[in-house]
PDB file of C-alpha atoms in Angstrom:
ATOM      1  CA  MET A   1      -0.118  -0.086   0.623  1.00 78.00           C
ATOM      2  CA  PRO A   2       1.589   3.334  -0.643  1.00 87.00           C
ATOM      3  CA  VAL A   3       2.234   5.934   1.926  1.00 85.00           C
ATOM      4  CA  HIS A   4       1.088   9.033   0.256  1.00 87.00           C
ATOM      5  CA  ALA A   5       3.878  12.160   2.350  1.00 85.00           C
ATOM      6  CA  ARG A   6       3.331  15.483   1.644  1.00 85.00           C
ATOM      7  CA  LEU A   7       4.532  19.323   3.336  1.00 82.00           C
ATOM      8  CA  ARG A   8       3.125  19.968   7.212  1.00 74.00           C
ATOM      9  CA  THR A   9       5.978  23.267   7.419  1.00 74.00           C
ATOM     10  CA  THR A  10       9.151  24.340   6.961  1.00 76.00           C
ATOM     11  CA  VAL A  11      11.309  25.370   9.916  1.00 73.00           C
ATOM     12  CA  PRO A  12      14.311  27.597   9.600  1.00 73.00           C
ATOM     13  CA  ALA A  13      18.013  25.615  10.480  1.00 73.00           C
ATOM     14  CA  LEU A  14      18.989  25.302  13.659  1.00 77.00           C
ATOM     15  CA  THR A  15      22.537  25.785  13.294  1.00 76.00           C
ATOM     16  CA  PRO A  16      24.622  25.567  10.270  1.00 74.00           C
ATOM     17  CA  SER A  17      24.322  22.320   8.370  1.00 73.00           C
ATOM     18  CA  SER A  18      28.266  21.629   7.880  1.00 75.00           C
ATOM     19  CA  GLN A  19      28.666  21.838  11.509  1.00 76.00           C
ATOM     20  CA  ALA A  20      26.019  19.400  13.301  1.00 82.00           C
ATOM     21  CA  GLY A  21      24.002  15.829  12.916  1.00 84.00           C
ATOM     22  CA  PRO A  22      20.742  15.651  11.432  1.00 85.00           C
ATOM     23  CA  PRO A  23      17.722  17.963  12.847  1.00 86.00           C
ATOM     24  CA  GLU A  24      14.845  15.041  15.370  1.00 89.00           C
ATOM     25  CA  ILE A  25      12.117  15.815  16.848  1.00 88.00           C
ATOM     26  CA  ALA A  26      11.036  14.517  20.184  1.00 88.00           C
ATOM     27  CA  GLY A  27       8.638  14.927  22.726  1.00 86.00           C
ATOM     28  CA  LEU A  28       4.524  13.835  22.115  1.00 85.00           C
ATOM     29  CA  PRO A  29       2.256  16.303  21.243  1.00 84.00           C
ATOM     30  CA  GLY A  30       2.358  19.188  23.136  1.00 82.00           C
ATOM     31  CA  ARG A  31       5.905  19.503  24.410  1.00 85.00           C
ATOM     32  CA  ARG A  32       7.527  17.934  21.252  1.00 88.00           C
ATOM     33  CA  LEU A  33      10.726  19.806  19.982  1.00 91.00           C
ATOM     34  CA  LEU A  34      13.315  19.216  17.120  1.00 90.00           C
ATOM     35  CA  VAL A  35      16.620  19.550  18.465  1.00 92.00           C
ATOM     36  CA  ARG A  36      19.365  19.676  16.874  1.00 91.00           C
ATOM     37  CA  ARG A  37      23.874  18.883  17.971  1.00 91.00           C
ATOM     38  CA  SER A  38      26.710  20.140  16.207  1.00 90.00           C
ATOM     39  CA  ASP A  39      30.677  19.270  18.638  1.00 88.00           C
ATOM     40  CA  ASP A  40      29.879  22.947  20.228  1.00 90.00           C
ATOM     41  CA  GLU A  41      25.797  22.348  21.395  1.00 92.00           C
ATOM     42  CA  ILE A  42      22.383  21.386  21.551  1.00 93.00           C
ATOM     43  CA  VAL A  43      19.715  23.664  20.375  1.00 93.00           C
ATOM     44  CA  ALA A  44      16.687  22.724  21.567  1.00 93.00           C
ATOM     45  CA  ARG A  45      13.371  24.691  19.694  1.00 91.00           C
ATOM     46  CA  PRO A  46       9.128  23.804  20.771  1.00 89.00           C
ATOM     47  CA  LEU A  47       7.258  23.472  18.406  1.00 87.00           C
ATOM     48  CA  ASP A  48       2.775  23.149  18.459  1.00 82.00           C
ATOM     49  CA  ASP A  49       0.740  20.246  18.004  1.00 80.00           C
ATOM     50  CA  ALA A  50       1.304  20.758  13.394  1.00 77.00           C
ATOM     51  CA  PHE A  51       4.833  21.290  13.752  1.00 78.00           C
ATOM     52  CA  VAL A  52       5.251  24.605  13.011  1.00 78.00           C
ATOM     53  CA  ALA A  53       8.705  26.578  15.482  1.00 79.00           C
ATOM     54  CA  ARG A  54       6.918  28.664  18.510  1.00 79.00           C
ATOM     55  CA  ALA A  55       6.998  32.373  18.792  1.00 76.00           C
ATOM     56  CA  GLY A  56       9.903  32.195  21.349  1.00 73.00           C
ATOM     57  CA  ALA A  57      14.009  31.589  21.313  1.00 73.00           C
ATOM     58  CA  SER A  58      14.739  28.909  20.958  1.00 87.00           C
ATOM     59  CA  VAL A  59      17.145  27.113  23.250  1.00 93.00           C
ATOM     60  CA  ARG A  60      20.713  26.531  23.675  1.00 94.00           C
ATOM     61  CA  PHE A  61      22.697  24.112  25.969  1.00 95.00           C
ATOM     62  CA  PRO A  62      26.579  24.015  25.492  1.00 95.00           C
ATOM     63  CA  ALA A  63      27.809  20.958  25.564  1.00 92.00           C
ATOM     64  CA  PRO A  64      30.901  19.401  27.355  1.00 91.00           C
ATOM     65  CA  TRP A  65      32.506  16.708  24.837  1.00 88.00           C
ATOM     66  CA  PRO A  66      31.797  16.334  20.629  1.00 86.00           C
ATOM     67  CA  ARG A  67      28.689  14.453  19.971  1.00 84.00           C
ATOM     68  CA  THR A  68      30.954  11.969  17.526  1.00 81.00           C
ATOM     69  CA  ARG A  69      31.842  11.321  21.969  1.00 83.00           C
ATOM     70  CA  GLY A  70      28.650   9.992  22.590  1.00 85.00           C
ATOM     71  CA  THR A  71      24.348  10.781  23.142  1.00 88.00           C
ATOM     72  CA  ARG A  72      21.805  13.477  24.004  1.00 92.00           C
ATOM     73  CA  GLU A  73      18.554  13.651  25.078  1.00 94.00           C
ATOM     74  CA  VAL A  74      16.363  17.421  25.928  1.00 94.00           C
ATOM     75  CA  ALA A  75      13.797  16.832  29.085  1.00 94.00           C
ATOM     76  CA  PRO A  76      10.809  17.588  27.853  1.00 91.00           C
ATOM     77  CA  ASP A  77      10.214  20.887  29.114  1.00 89.00           C
ATOM     78  CA  ALA A  78      13.741  21.816  27.715  1.00 90.00           C
ATOM     79  CA  SER A  79      15.070  22.588  30.802  1.00 90.00           C
ATOM     80  CA  PRO A  80      18.549  20.920  30.812  1.00 93.00           C
ATOM     81  CA  ALA A  81      19.923  18.442  28.220  1.00 95.00           C
ATOM     82  CA  VAL A  82      21.906  14.929  29.506  1.00 95.00           C
ATOM     83  CA  PHE A  83      24.888  13.799  27.530  1.00 93.00           C
ATOM     84  CA  ALA A  84      25.963   9.808  27.899  1.00 91.00           C
ATOM     85  CA  GLY A  85      29.389   9.613  26.994  1.00 87.00           C
ATOM     86  CA  VAL A  86      32.006   8.120  27.644  1.00 86.00           C
ATOM     87  CA  HIS A  87      33.249   8.510  31.336  1.00 87.00           C
ATOM     88  CA  ALA A  88      29.688  10.510  32.430  1.00 89.00           C
ATOM     89  CA  VAL A  89      26.201  10.801  32.204  1.00 91.00           C
ATOM     90  CA  ARG A  90      25.969  14.827  33.129  1.00 93.00           C
ATOM     91  CA  ALA A  91      23.091  17.616  33.096  1.00 95.00           C
ATOM     92  CA  VAL A  92      24.034  20.060  31.418  1.00 95.00           C
ATOM     93  CA  ASP A  93      21.084  23.403  31.722  1.00 93.00           C
ATOM     94  CA  PRO A  94      21.290  25.925  28.865  1.00 93.00           C
ATOM     95  CA  SER A  95      24.258  28.107  31.043  1.00 93.00           C
ATOM     96  CA  GLY A  96      26.066  25.378  30.039  1.00 91.00           C
ATOM     97  CA  ALA A  97      26.541  24.973  34.283  1.00 94.00           C
ATOM     98  CA  THR A  98      26.544  20.857  35.187  1.00 93.00           C
ATOM     99  CA  ARG A  99      23.912  20.283  37.448  1.00 92.00           C
ATOM    100  CA  ARG A 100      24.351  16.811  37.890  1.00 91.00           C
ATOM    101  CA  GLU A 101      27.028  13.949  36.853  1.00 91.00           C
ATOM    102  CA  VAL A 102      26.947  10.291  37.606  1.00 88.00           C
ATOM    103  CA  ARG A 103      30.766   9.242  36.395  1.00 87.00           C
ATOM    104  CA  HIS A 104      30.646   5.103  34.948  1.00 85.00           C
ATOM    105  CA  GLY A 105      33.126   3.314  33.970  1.00 82.00           C
ATOM    106  CA  CYS A 106      35.400   3.802  30.697  1.00 84.00           C
ATOM    107  CA  TRP A 107      33.088   2.885  27.294  1.00 82.00           C
ATOM    108  CA  TYR A 108      36.648   2.952  25.331  1.00 80.00           C
ATOM    109  CA  GLY A 109      37.015  -1.392  26.240  1.00 73.00           C
ATOM    110  CA  ALA A 110      40.262  -1.504  26.856  1.00 78.00           C
ATOM    111  CA  CYS A 111      40.612   1.627  29.460  1.00 80.00           C
ATOM    112  CA  ARG A 112      40.284   0.512  32.996  1.00 77.00           C
ATOM    113  CA  GLU A 113      40.904   3.797  33.881  1.00 80.00           C
ATOM    114  CA  MET A 114      38.160   6.417  36.036  1.00 83.00           C
ATOM    115  CA  HIS A 115      38.148   9.776  34.221  1.00 87.00           C
ATOM    116  CA  GLU A 116      37.851  12.265  36.139  1.00 88.00           C
ATOM    117  CA  ALA A 117      37.463  14.982  33.030  1.00 89.00           C
ATOM    118  CA  TYR A 118      36.779  14.778  29.439  1.00 87.00           C
ATOM    119  CA  ASP A 119      40.375  16.584  29.147  1.00 88.00           C
ATOM    120  CA  GLU A 120      42.196  12.788  30.518  1.00 88.00           C
ATOM    121  CA  TYR A 121      41.106  11.353  27.091  1.00 86.00           C
ATOM    122  CA  ALA A 122      40.313  14.075  24.443  1.00 85.00           C
ATOM    123  CA  ALA A 123      43.722  13.784  22.359  1.00 87.00           C
ATOM    124  CA  ARG A 124      44.341   9.813  22.906  1.00 85.00           C
ATOM    125  CA  GLN A 125      43.112   8.332  19.185  1.00 81.00           C
ATOM    126  CA  ALA A 126      41.316   5.732  20.839  1.00 78.00           C
ATOM    127  CA  HIS A 127      38.840   7.437  22.689  1.00 79.00           C
ATOM    128  CA  ARG A 128      37.240   8.930  19.621  1.00 67.00           C
ATOM    129  CA  TYR A 129      34.534   6.211  19.092  1.00 63.00           C
ATOM    130  CA  PRO A 130      33.074   4.804  22.125  1.00 63.00           C
ATOM    131  CA  GLY A 131      30.552   1.821  21.449  1.00 58.00           C
ATOM    132  CA  SER A 132      28.153   2.379  23.408  1.00 70.00           C
ATOM    133  CA  GLY A 133      26.048   4.109  26.126  1.00 80.00           C
ATOM    134  CA  SER A 134      22.581   5.970  25.255  1.00 88.00           C
ATOM    135  CA  VAL A 135      20.761   8.561  27.667  1.00 93.00           C
ATOM    136  CA  GLY A 136      16.393   9.169  27.395  1.00 93.00           C
ATOM    137  CA  PHE A 137      14.241  10.835  29.521  1.00 94.00           C
ATOM    138  CA  SER A 138      10.964   9.402  30.996  1.00 94.00           C
ATOM    139  CA  ALA A 139       7.817  11.056  29.179  1.00 90.00           C
ATOM    140  CA  ASP A 140       6.973  13.867  32.452  1.00 91.00           C
ATOM    141  CA  GLY A 141      10.805  14.022  32.290  1.00 92.00           C
ATOM    142  CA  ARG A 142      11.318  13.197  36.237  1.00 94.00           C
ATOM    143  CA  LEU A 143      13.698   9.845  35.005  1.00 95.00           C
ATOM    144  CA  VAL A 144      16.520   9.596  33.168  1.00 95.00           C
ATOM    145  CA  ARG A 145      18.038   6.181  32.303  1.00 94.00           C
ATOM    146  CA  THR A 146      20.787   5.743  31.082  1.00 92.00           C
ATOM    147  CA  HIS A 147      22.831   2.900  29.752  1.00 89.00           C
ATOM    148  CA  VAL A 148      26.215   3.054  31.873  1.00 86.00           C
ATOM    149  CA  ARG A 149      30.218   1.035  31.556  1.00 82.00           C
ATOM    150  CA  GLY A 150      29.967  -0.837  35.026  1.00 74.00           C
ATOM    151  CA  PRO A 151      30.462  -0.450  37.637  1.00 62.00           C
ATOM    152  CA  SER A 152      30.026   3.132  38.419  1.00 63.00           C
ATOM    153  CA  PRO A 153      31.632   4.484  41.420  1.00 60.00           C
ATOM    154  CA  GLU A 154      28.464   4.459  43.419  1.00 61.00           C
ATOM    155  CA  GLY A 155      26.415   2.105  44.036  1.00 56.00           C
ATOM    156  CA  GLU A 156      27.719  -2.530  44.714  1.00 53.00           C
ATOM    157  CA  PRO A 157      27.994  -3.652  41.540  1.00 49.00           C
ATOM    158  CA  THR A 158      30.481  -6.122  41.708  1.00 56.00           C
ATOM    159  CA  PRO A 159      33.557  -5.373  39.289  1.00 58.00           C
ATOM    160  CA  ASP A 160      32.683  -7.906  37.601  1.00 63.00           C
ATOM    161  CA  THR A 161      29.952  -5.812  36.116  1.00 63.00           C
ATOM    162  CA  ALA A 162      30.066  -5.231  32.597  1.00 73.00           C
ATOM    163  CA  ASP A 163      27.668  -2.135  31.628  1.00 80.00           C
ATOM    164  CA  GLU A 164      25.110  -1.541  33.836  1.00 84.00           C
ATOM    165  CA  TRP A 165      21.609   0.478  33.697  1.00 88.00           C
ATOM    166  CA  LEU A 166      20.773   2.798  35.999  1.00 91.00           C
ATOM    167  CA  ALA A 167      17.211   4.828  36.519  1.00 94.00           C
ATOM    168  CA  VAL A 168      18.031   8.769  38.034  1.00 93.00           C
ATOM    169  CA  ASP A 169      16.545  11.361  39.169  1.00 94.00           C
ATOM    170  CA  ALA A 170      15.611  13.448  36.855  1.00 92.00           C
ATOM    171  CA  GLU A 171      16.199  16.627  39.708  1.00 90.00           C
ATOM    172  CA  ASN A 172      18.566  15.733  42.162  1.00 90.00           C
ATOM    173  CA  GLY A 173      20.531  13.279  39.897  1.00 88.00           C
ATOM    174  CA  ARG A 174      20.502  10.396  42.335  1.00 90.00           C
ATOM    175  CA  VAL A 175      20.989   7.187  41.193  1.00 89.00           C
ATOM    176  CA  LEU A 176      17.025   4.660  42.121  1.00 93.00           C
ATOM    177  CA  ALA A 177      18.094   1.493  40.489  1.00 91.00           C
ATOM    178  CA  ARG A 178      20.459  -0.367  38.566  1.00 87.00           C
ATOM    179  CA  ALA A 179      20.338  -3.574  36.579  1.00 85.00           C
ATOM    180  CA  ASP A 180      23.683  -5.257  35.910  1.00 79.00           C
ATOM    181  CA  ALA A 181      22.600  -5.314  32.016  1.00 77.00           C
ATOM    182  CA  GLU A 182      25.191  -8.900  32.158  1.00 73.00           C
ATOM    183  CA  ALA A 183      26.037  -8.197  28.717  1.00 67.00           C
ATOM    184  CA  ALA A 184      28.948  -6.247  26.895  1.00 58.00           C
ATOM    185  CA  ALA A 185      26.860  -4.020  24.245  1.00 51.00           C
ATOM    186  CA  THR A 186      27.647  -2.199  21.560  1.00 52.00           C
ATOM    187  CA  GLY A 187      25.798   0.974  19.962  1.00 50.00           C
ATOM    188  CA  SER A 188      23.160   1.481  23.031  1.00 54.00           C
TER     189      SER A 188
END
């Protein structure tokens, strides 16, 4: 059965195409966002139910590391953005200030260091393309789920924990639940 597509609207580019990944539409009806990530920032613009950009300024979140070094998600209310990187899951506000951070083991498989900052491995070729890690918000924005390299420094995982699923309170960054994924995943 053929599917017929038609143009609904156009929205000006959030960032220059040569400097960013593809635009994405995130969120549920009534809370949709047009989101685009470059190496330096995430830009989010609220959309109405007809996918037309809402009046008002876009929200910009400075990025703690380049886009090839992890994944990201913007909260449904566009208040924080959360970045899942090689060594940490970090929530930032539009000023770029870190709201909270959950550190975890390094996603580069041969590395067993617990990095404190991106600068520690920024120039290391082997750390350029991490194989896994992901982050996402619940529909109401109150929880963050993330897939991290274990063991994380918090909680009670065994040293054999390869990777974990964490449920994190979006407001205070407290890990509410954790589960050993019992696998070494790639491309989560």
